[in-house]
mmCIF file of C-alpha atoms in Angstrom:
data_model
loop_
_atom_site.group_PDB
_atom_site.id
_atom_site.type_symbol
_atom_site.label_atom_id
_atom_site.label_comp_id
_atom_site.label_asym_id
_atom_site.label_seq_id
_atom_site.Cartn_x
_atom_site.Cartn_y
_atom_site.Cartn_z
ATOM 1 C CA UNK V 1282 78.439 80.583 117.350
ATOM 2 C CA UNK V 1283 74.710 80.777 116.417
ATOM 3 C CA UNK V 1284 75.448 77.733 114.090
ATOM 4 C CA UNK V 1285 76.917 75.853 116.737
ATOM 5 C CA UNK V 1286 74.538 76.511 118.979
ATOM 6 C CA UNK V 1287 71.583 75.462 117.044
ATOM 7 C CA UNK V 1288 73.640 72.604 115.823
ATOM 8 C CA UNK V 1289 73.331 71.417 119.452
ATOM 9 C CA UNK V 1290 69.731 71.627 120.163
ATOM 10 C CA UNK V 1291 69.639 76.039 121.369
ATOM 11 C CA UNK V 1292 66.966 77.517 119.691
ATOM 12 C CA UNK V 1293 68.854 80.852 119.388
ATOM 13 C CA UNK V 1294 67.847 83.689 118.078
ATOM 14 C CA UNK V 1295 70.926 86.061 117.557
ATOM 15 C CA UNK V 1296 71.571 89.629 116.844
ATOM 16 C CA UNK V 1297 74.377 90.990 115.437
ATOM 17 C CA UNK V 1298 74.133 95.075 115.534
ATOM 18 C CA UNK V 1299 76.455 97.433 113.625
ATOM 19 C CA UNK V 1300 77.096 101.051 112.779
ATOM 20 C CA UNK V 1301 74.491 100.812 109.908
ATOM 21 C CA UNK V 1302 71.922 98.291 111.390
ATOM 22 C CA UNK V 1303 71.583 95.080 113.010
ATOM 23 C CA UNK V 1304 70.717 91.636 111.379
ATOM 24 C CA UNK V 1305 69.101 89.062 113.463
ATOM 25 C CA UNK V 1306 69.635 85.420 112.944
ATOM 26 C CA UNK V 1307 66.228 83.350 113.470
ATOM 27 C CA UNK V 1308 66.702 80.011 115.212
ATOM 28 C CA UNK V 1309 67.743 76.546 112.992
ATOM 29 C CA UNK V 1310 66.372 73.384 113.514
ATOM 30 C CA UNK V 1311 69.544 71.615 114.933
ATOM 31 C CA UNK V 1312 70.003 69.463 111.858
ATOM 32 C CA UNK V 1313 69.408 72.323 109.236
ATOM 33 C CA UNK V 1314 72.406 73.872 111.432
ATOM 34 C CA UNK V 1315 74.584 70.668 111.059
ATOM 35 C CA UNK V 1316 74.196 70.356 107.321
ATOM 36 C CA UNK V 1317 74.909 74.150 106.896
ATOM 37 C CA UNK V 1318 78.299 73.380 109.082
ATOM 38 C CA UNK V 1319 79.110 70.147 107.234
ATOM 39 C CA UNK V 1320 78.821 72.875 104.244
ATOM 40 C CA UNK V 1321 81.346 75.292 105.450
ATOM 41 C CA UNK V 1322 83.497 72.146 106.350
ATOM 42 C CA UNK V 1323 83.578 71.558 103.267
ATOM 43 C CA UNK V 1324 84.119 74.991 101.636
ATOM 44 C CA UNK V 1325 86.571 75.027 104.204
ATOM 45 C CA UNK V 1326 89.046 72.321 103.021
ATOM 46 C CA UNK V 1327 88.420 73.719 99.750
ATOM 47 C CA UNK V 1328 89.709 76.570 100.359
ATOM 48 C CA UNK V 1329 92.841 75.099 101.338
ATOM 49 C CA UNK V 1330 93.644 73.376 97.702
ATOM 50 C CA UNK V 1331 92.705 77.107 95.436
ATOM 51 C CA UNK V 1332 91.339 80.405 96.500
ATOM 52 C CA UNK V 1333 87.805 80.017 96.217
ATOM 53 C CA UNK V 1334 86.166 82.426 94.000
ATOM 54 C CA UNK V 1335 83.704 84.337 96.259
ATOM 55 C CA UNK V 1336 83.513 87.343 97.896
ATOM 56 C CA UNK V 1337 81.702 88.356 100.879
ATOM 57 C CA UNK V 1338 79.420 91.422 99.573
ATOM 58 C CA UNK V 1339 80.052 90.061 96.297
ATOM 59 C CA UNK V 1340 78.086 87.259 96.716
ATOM 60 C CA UNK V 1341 75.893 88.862 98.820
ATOM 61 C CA UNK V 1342 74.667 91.213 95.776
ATOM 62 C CA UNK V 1343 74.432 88.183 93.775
ATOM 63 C CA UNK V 1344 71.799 86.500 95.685
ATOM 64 C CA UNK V 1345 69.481 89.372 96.424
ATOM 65 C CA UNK V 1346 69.088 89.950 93.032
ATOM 66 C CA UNK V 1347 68.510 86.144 92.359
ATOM 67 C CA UNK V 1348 65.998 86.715 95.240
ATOM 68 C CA UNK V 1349 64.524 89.792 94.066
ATOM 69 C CA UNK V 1350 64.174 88.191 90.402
ATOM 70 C CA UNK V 1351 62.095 85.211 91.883
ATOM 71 C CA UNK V 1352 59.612 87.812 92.954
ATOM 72 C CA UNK V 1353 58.999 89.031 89.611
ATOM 73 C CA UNK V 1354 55.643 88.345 88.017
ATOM 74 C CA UNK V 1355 55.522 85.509 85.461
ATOM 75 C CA UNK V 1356 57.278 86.498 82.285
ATOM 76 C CA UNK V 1357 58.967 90.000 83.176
ATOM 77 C CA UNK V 1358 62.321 88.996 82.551
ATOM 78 C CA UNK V 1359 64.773 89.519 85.966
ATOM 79 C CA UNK V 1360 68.217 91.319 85.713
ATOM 80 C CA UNK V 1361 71.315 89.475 85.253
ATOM 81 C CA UNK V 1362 72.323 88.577 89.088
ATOM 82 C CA UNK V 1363 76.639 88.844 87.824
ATOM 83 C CA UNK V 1364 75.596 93.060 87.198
ATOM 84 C CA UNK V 1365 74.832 93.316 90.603
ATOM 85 C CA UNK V 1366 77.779 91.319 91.848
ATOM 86 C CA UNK V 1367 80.233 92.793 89.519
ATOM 87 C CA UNK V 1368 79.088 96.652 90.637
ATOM 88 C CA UNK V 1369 79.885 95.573 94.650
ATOM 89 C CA UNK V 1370 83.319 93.818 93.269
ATOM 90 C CA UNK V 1371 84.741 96.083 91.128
ATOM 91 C CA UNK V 1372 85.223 100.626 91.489
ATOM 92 C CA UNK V 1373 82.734 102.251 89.588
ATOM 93 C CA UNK V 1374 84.503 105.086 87.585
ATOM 94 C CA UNK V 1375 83.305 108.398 88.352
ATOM 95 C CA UNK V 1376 82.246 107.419 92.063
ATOM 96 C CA UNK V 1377 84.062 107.455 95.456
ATOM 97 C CA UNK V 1378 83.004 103.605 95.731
ATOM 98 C CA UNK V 1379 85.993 101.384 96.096
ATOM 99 C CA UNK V 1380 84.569 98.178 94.771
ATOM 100 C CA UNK V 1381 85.467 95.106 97.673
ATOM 101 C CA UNK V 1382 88.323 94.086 95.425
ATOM 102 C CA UNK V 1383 89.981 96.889 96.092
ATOM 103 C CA UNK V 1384 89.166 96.992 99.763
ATOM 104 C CA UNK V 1385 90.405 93.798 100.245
ATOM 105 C CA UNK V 1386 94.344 92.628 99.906
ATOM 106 C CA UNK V 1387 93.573 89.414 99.684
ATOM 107 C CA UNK V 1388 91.015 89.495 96.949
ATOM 108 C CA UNK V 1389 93.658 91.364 95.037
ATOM 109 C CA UNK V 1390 95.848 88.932 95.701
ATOM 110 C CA UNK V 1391 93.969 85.476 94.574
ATOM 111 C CA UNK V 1392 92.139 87.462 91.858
ATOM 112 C CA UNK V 1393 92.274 89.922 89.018
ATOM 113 C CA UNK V 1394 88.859 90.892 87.898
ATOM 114 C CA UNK V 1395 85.229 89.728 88.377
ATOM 115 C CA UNK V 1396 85.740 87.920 85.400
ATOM 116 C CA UNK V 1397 88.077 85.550 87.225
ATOM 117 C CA UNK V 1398 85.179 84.702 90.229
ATOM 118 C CA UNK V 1399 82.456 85.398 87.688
ATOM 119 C CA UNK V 1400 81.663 81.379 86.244
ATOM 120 C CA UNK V 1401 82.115 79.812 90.463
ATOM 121 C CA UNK V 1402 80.440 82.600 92.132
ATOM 122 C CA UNK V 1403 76.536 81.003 91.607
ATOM 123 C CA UNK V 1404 77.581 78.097 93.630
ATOM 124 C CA UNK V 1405 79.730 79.554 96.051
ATOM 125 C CA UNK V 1406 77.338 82.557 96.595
ATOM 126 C CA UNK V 1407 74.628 79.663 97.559
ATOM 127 C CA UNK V 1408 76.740 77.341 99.251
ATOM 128 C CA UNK V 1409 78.309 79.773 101.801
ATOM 129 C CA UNK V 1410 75.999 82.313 102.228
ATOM 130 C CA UNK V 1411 72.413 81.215 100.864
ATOM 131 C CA UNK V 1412 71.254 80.526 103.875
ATOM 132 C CA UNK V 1413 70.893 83.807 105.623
ATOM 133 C CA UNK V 1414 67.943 84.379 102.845
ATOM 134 C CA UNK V 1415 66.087 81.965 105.051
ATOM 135 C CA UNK V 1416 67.377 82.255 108.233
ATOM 136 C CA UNK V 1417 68.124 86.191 108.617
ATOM 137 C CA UNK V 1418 64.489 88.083 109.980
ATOM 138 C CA UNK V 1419 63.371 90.441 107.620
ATOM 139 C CA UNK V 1420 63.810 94.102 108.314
ATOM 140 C CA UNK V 1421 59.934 95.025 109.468
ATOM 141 C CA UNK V 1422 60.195 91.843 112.047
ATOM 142 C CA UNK V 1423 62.624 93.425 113.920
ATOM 143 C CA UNK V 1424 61.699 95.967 116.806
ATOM 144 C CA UNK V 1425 64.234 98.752 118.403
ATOM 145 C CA UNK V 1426 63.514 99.916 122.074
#
């Protein structure tokens, strides 16, 4: 909805709130919005030939620590974004943490390790949910009443 709407010319600003904290969505310039939606179009009818090899907090991992790495002074070497991803995707032996493949039926289903996501997950990570890097507020810009 808050693509859409900036899509068409609303320069929203949307908050999503959950049990753990809200995220709030800064407003897109309407044709930043189309392209991203011309993107998910497209990941879309991808979708629809092969599971595409991606998940949610998967990816999510993956690009804060490409994010975080970025940051790093000039020549400290970053950690390798796929540890980060692989720790959210897979149960971590001697924890209660049930990775999101095993939370998920479906992920089970199209997939049977991190390996098999491992070499598609840079581009899908980006393509589907780079984005909110830019366009999510960071935490200290958002005020509770």
């Amino acid at each position: 909805r808050h693509l859409a709407g900036c899509a068409s010319g609303l320069p929203l600003t949307s908050v999503l709130v959950g049990v753990d904290g809200e995220v709030v969505l800064l407003p897109m310039a309407a044709d930043a919005a189309h392209d991203v939606l011309s993107r998910f179009m497209h990941a879309y009818r991808q979708a629809w030939a092969a599971p595409l090899p991606v998940a949610c907090k998967t990816a999510w991992a993956y690009l804060q620590r490409q994010a975080a790495n970025a940051t790093l002074p000039p020549g400290k070497p970053g950690k390798d974004p796929h540890l980060d991803a692989r720790a959210v995707f897979e149960t971590q032996p001697g924890t209660s943490f049930d990775g999101e493949w095993a939370q998920s039926a479906y992920l089970q289903r199209a997939f049977d390790c991190y390996d098999d996501i491992a070499a598609g997950l840079p581009h899908w990570a980006d393509e589907l949910y780079g984005d909110l890097l830019v366009w999510v507020a960071p935490k200290n810009t958002v005020t509770s009443s």
